[in-house]
Coordinates of C-alpha atoms and ligand atoms in Angstrom, one line a residue:
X1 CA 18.3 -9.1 -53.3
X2 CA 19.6 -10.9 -56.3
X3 CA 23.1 -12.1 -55.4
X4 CA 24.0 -14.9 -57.9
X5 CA 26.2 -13.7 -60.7
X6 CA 25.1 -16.7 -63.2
X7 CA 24.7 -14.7 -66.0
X8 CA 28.4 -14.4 -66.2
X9 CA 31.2 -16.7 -67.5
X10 CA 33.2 -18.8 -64.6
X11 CA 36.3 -16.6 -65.9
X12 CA 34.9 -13.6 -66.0
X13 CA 33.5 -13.7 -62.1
X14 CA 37.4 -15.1 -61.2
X15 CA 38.3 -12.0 -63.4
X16 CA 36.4 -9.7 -61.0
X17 CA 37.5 -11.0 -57.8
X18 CA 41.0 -11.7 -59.0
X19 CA 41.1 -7.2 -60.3
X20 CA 44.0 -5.7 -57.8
X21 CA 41.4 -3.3 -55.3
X22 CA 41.6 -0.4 -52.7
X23 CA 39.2 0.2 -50.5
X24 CA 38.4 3.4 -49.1
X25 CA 34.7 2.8 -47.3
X26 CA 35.2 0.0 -45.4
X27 CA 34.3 0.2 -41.4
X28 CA 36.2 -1.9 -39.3
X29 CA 33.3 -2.2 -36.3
X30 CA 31.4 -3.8 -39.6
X31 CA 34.1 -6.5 -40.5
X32 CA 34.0 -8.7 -37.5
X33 CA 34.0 -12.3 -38.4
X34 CA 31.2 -13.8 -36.5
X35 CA 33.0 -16.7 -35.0
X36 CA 35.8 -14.0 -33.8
X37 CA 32.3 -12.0 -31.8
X38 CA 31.5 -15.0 -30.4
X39 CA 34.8 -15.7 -29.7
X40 CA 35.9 -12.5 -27.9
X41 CA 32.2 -12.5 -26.0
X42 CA 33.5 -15.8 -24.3
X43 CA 36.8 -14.3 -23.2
X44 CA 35.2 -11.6 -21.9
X45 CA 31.8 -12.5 -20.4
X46 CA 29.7 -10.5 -22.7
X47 CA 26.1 -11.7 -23.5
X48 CA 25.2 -11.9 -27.1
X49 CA 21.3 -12.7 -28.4
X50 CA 22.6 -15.1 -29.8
X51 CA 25.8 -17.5 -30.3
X52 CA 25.0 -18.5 -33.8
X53 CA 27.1 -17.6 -35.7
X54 CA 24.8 -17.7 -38.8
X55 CA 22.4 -15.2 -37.0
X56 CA 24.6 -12.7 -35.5
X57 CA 24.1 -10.4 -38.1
X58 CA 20.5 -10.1 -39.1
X59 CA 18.4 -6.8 -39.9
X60 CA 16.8 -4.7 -42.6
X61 CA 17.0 -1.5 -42.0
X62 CA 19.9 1.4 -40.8
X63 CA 18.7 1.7 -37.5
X64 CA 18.6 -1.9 -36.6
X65 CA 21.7 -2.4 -37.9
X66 CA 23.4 0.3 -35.9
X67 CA 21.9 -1.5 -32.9
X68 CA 23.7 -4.7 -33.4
X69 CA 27.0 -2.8 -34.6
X70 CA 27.0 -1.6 -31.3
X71 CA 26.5 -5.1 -29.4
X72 CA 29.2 -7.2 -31.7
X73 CA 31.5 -4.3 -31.1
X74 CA 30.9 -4.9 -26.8
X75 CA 33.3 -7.3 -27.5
X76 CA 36.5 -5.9 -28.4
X77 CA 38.5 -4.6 -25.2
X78 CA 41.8 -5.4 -25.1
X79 CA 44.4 -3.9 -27.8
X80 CA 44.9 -7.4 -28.9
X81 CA 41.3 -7.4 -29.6
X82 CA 41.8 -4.3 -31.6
X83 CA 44.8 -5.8 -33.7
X84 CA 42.8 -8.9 -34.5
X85 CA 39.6 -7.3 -36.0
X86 CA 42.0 -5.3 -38.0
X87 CA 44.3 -7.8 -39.3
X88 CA 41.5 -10.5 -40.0
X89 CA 39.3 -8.2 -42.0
X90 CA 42.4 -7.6 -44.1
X91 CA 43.6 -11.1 -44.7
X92 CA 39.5 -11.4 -45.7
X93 CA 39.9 -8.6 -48.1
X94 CA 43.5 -9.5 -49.5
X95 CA 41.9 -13.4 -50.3
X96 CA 38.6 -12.5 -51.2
X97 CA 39.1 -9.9 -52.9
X98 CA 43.0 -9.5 -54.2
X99 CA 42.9 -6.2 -51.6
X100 CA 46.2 -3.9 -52.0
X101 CA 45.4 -1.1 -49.9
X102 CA 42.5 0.5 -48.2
X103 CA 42.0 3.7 -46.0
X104 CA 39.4 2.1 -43.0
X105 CA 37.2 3.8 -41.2
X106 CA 36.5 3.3 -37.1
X107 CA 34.2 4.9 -34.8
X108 CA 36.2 6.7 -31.8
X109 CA 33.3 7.2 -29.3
X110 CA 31.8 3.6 -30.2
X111 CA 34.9 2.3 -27.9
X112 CA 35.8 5.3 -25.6
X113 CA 32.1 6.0 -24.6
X114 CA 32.3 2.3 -23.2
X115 CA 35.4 3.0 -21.3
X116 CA 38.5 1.8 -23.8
X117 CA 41.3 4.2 -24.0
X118 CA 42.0 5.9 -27.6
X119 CA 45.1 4.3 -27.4
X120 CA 44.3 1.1 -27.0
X121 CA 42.0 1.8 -30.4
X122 CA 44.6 2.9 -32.1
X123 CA 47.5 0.7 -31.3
X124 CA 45.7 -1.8 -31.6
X125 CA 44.3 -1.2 -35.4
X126 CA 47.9 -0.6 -36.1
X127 CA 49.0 -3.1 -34.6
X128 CA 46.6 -5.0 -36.4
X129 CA 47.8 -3.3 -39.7
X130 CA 51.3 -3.9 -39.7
X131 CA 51.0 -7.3 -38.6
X132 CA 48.5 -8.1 -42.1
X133 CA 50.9 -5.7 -44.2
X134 CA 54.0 -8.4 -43.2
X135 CA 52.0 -11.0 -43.7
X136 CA 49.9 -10.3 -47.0
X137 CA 51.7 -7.1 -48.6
X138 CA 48.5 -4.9 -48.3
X139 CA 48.6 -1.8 -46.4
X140 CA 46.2 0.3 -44.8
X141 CA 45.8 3.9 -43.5
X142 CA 42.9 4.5 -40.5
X143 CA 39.8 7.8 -41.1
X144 CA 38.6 8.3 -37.5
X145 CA 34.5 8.9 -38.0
X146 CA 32.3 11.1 -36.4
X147 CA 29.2 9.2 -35.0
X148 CA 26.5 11.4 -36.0
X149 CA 24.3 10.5 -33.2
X150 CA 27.1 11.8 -31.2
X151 CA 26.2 15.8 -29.7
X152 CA 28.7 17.8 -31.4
X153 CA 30.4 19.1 -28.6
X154 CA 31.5 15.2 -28.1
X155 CA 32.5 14.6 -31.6
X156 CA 35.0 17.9 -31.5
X157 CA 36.7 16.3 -28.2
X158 CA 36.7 13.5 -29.8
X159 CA 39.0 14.8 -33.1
X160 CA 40.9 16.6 -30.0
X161 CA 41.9 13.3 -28.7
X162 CA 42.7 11.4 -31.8
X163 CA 44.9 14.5 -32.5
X164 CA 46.4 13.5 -28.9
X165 CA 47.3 10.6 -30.2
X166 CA 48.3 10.9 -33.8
X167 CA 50.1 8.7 -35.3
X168 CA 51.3 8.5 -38.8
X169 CA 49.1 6.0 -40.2
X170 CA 46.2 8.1 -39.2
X171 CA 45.3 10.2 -42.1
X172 CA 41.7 11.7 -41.7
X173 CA 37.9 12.8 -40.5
X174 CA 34.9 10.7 -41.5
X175 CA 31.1 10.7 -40.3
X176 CA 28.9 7.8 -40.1
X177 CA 25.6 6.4 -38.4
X178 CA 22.1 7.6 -39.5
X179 CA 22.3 10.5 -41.7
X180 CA 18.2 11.5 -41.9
X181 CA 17.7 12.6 -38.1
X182 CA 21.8 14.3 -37.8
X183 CA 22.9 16.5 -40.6
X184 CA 26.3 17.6 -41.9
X185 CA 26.2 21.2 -40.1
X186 CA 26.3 19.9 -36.9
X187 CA 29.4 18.9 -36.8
X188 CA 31.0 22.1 -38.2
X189 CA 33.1 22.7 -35.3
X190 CA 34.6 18.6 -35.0
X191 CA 35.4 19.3 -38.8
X192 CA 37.4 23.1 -38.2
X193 CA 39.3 21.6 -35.6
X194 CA 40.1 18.5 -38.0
X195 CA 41.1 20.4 -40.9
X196 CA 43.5 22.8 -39.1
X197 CA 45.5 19.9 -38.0
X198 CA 45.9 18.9 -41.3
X199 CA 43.9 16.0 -41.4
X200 CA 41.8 14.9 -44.8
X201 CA 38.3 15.1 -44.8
X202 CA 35.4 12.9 -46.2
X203 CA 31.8 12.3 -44.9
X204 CA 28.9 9.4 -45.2
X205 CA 26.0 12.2 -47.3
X206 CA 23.3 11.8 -49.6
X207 CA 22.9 8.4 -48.5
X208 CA 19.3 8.9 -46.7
X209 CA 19.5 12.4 -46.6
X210 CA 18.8 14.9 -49.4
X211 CA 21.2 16.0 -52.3
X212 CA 21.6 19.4 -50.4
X213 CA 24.2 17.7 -47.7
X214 CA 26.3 17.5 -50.5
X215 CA 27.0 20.5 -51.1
X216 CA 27.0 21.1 -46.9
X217 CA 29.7 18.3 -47.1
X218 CA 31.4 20.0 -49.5
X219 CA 31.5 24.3 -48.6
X220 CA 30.9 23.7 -45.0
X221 CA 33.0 21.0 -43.8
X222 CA 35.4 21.1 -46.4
X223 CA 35.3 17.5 -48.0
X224 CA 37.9 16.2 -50.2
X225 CA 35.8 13.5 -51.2
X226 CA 32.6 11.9 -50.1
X227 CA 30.7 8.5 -49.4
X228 CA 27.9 7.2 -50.6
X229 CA 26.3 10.2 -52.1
X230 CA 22.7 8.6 -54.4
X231 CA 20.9 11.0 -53.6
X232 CA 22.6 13.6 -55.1
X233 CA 20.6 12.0 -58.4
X234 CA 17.4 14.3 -57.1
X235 CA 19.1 17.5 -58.1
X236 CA 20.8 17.7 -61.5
X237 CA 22.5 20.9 -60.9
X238 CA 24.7 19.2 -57.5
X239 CA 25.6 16.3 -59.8
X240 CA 26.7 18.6 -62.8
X241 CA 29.0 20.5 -60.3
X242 CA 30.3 17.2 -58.6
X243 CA 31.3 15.8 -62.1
X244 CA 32.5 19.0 -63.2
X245 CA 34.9 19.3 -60.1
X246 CA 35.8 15.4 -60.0
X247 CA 34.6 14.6 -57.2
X248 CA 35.6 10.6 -55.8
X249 CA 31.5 9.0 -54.2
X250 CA 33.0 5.6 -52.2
X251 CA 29.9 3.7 -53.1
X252 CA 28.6 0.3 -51.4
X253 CA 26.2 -1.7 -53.8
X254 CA 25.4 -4.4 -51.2
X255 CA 25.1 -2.7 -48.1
X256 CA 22.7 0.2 -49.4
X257 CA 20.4 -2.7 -51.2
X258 CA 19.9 -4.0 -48.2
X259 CA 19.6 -0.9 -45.8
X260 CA 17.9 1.3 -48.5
X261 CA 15.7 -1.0 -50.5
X262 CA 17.7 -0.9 -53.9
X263 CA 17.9 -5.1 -54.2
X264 CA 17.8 -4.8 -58.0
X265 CA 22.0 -3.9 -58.8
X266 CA 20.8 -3.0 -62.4
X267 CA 18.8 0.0 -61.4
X268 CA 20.7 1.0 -58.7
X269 CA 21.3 4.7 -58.0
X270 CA 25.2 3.9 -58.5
X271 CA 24.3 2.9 -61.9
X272 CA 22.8 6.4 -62.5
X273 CA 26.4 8.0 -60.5
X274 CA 28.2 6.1 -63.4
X275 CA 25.7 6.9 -66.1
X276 CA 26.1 10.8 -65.2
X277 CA 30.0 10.7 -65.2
X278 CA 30.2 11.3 -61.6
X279 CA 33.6 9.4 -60.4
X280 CA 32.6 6.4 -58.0
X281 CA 34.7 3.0 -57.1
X282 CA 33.0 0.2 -55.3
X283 CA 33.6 -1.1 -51.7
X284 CA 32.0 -3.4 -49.3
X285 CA 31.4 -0.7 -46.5
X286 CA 30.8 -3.4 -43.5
X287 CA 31.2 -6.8 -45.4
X288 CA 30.7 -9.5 -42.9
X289 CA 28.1 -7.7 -41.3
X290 CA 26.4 -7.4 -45.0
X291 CA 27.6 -11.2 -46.0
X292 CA 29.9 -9.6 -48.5
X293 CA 33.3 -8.8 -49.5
X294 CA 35.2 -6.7 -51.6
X295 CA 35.7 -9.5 -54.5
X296 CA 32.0 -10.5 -54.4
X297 CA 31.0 -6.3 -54.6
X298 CA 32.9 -6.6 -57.9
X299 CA 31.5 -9.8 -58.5
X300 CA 28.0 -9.3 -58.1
X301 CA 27.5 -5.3 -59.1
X302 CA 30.0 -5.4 -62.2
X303 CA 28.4 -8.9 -63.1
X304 CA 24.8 -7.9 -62.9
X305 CA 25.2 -4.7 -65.0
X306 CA 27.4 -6.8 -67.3
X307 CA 30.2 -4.2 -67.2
X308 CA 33.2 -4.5 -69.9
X309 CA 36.6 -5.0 -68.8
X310 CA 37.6 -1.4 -70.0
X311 CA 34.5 0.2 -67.2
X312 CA 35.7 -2.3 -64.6
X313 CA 39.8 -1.4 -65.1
X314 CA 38.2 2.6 -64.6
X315 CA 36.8 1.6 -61.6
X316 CA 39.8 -0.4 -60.0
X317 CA 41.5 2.7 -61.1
X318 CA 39.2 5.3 -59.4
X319 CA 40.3 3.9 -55.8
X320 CA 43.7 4.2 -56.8
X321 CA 42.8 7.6 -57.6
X322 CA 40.1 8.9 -54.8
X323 CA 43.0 7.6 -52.4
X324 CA 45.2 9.6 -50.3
X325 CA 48.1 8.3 -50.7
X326 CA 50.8 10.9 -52.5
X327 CA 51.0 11.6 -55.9
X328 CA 54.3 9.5 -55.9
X329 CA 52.4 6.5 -54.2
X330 CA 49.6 6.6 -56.5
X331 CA 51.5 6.8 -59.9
X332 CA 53.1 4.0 -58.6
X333 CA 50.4 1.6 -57.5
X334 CA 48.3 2.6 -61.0
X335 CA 51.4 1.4 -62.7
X336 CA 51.3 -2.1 -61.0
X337 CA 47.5 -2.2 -61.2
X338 CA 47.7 -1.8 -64.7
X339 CA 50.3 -4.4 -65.6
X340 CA 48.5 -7.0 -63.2
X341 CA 44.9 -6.3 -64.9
X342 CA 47.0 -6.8 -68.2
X343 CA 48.3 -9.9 -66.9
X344 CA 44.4 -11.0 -65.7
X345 CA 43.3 -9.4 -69.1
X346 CA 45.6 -12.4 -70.9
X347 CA 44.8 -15.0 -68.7
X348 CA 41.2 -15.0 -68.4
X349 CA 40.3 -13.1 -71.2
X350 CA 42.2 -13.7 -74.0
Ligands
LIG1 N1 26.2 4.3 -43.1 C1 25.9 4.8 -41.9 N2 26.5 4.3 -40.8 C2 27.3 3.3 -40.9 C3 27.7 2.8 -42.2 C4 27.1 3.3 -43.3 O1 27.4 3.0 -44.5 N3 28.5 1.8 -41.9 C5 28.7 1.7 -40.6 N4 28.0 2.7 -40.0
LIG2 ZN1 29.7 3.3 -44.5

């Protein structure tokens, strides 16, 4: 993959990373710091491959990276565990990236299947949250995911137990893992019970799997928004209706041109998204596990496709926007977005 933004002016790469963000597909089981996996294997005794730090996370492909997603996350067990991932992939996202807010996904059954209590998940990513939100000002809201490989009778108990233990700061359903072999209507049932309790809804679709789980997504489960989404591109008459509805795509340039072969960020399929007027805004989906972060996703994609400041300001605005916070929230986090990319506008691009 090309990764170097030289093309671009010194000011205008700060400019990128500098853009006030949220974040709305961003994995906590993907954000773990490798020195803090081989940390946390010590203190427990887990075996790793490997205790390189620099090769912790290597692979090419969804399904091997699944595999080691898995193994780093063998390591967190204690809540304290849980409330450092969460608060260290925040202070990463709020200083490389200028992070304000972002709604995280995590993977119930990942951690319960391996004998953690949900509790102990969820306090602990709170924990985690509060304690970066006191620290750095950014906040952050938790989307429990449905792990497709997951039979669906164990993702519906597993929306039953979060429910158990709901918590404020817990605002919705996602699904995640390998699309291709698991499609949306399986999970019908995890996303009824979901729904009734009032929880918001979004899905991983279209990512390897065809345009049609979009519109599954969509009628079936009843998605508010979705994630990923490029292959929607094969049929025109799913993107005309998405654009015509509004629909928010959470798109990941680096991830996906590693896992799905798009290393060229010029002509990739979010390119197209943006081309056809679908609504998209950029995240970093599992940065350290991709050697990314939310300011280099700006750097690199925006820089590459030499976007204007005006495309990039719709952008930052987009996650404002595809957010769930209220309507009160988000009028007043666009406000202060807008006067601090007017204030970045002024001082690097005068
Ligand atoms: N796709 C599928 N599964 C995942 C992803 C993703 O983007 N991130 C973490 N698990
Ligand atoms: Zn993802």
């Amino acid at each position: 993959m090309t990764t170097s933004s030289a093309d671009i002016s010194p000011n205008y790469q700060e400019y990128l990373r500098r853009l006030p963000k949220v974040e709305l597909h961003c994995h906590v089981e993907g954000t773990l710091r490798p020195a803090t996996v081989v940390e946390l294997a010590t203190k427990h005794g887990v075996a790793l491959p490997t205790t390189d730090v620099d090769e912790v996370y290597r692979y090419s492909t969804i399904y091997e990276f699944l595999e080691i997603y898995q193994r780093v996350n063998s390591t967190v067990i204690d809540r304290e565990d849980f409330a450092r991932i969460a608060y260290e992939t925040l202070e990463d996202g709020v200083k490389l990236g200028n992070l304000k807010y972002r709604e995280m996904f995590f993977n119930p059954t990942l951690h319960t299947a391996r004998g953690i209590p949900m509790a102990t998940v969820i306090d602990g990513l709170i924990d985690g949250s509060k304690a970066a939100e006191h620290d750095f000002g950014v906040r952050c809201a938790f989307i429990a995911d449905v792990y497709r490989q997951d039979p669906p009778e164990v993702a519906r108990q597993m929306v039953e137990e979060v429910l158990a233990h709901r918590r404020p700061e817990l605002i919705g359903l996602g699904m995640d893992a390998a699309e291709a072999p698991d499609p949306p209507e399986k999970f019908v049932e995890a996303y009824r019970v979901a729904k009734a309790a009032g929880l918001r809804l979004t899905s991983h679709c279209a990512e390897d799997g065809p345009a049609s789980n979009v519109t599954t997504c969509l009628d079936l489960l009843g998605c508010q928004r979705l994630d990923h989404g490029y292959h929607i591109l094969e049929d025109p008459a799913v993107v005309a209706r998405c654009r015509d509805e509004g629909i928010s795509f959470t798109v990941c340039p680096t991830s996906t041109a590693v896992v799905y072969g798009w290393p060229d960020l010029t002509t990739h399929p979010i390119t197209k998204m943006i081309d056809a007027g679908l609504q998209v805004m950029l995240n970093s989906d599992d940065p350290t596990m991709f050697h990314t972060d939310i300011g280099t996703e700006y750097v690199r994609f925006c820089g590459q496709n030499n976007y204007s400041p005006a495309l990039v300001r719709r952008l930052v605005l987009q996650g404002v926007e595809a957010s769930w916070l209220a309507d009160v929230e988000k009028a007043t986090m666009r406000r202060a977005f807008e006067a601090e990319i007017d204030k970045l506008d002024r001082e690097l691009l005068g």
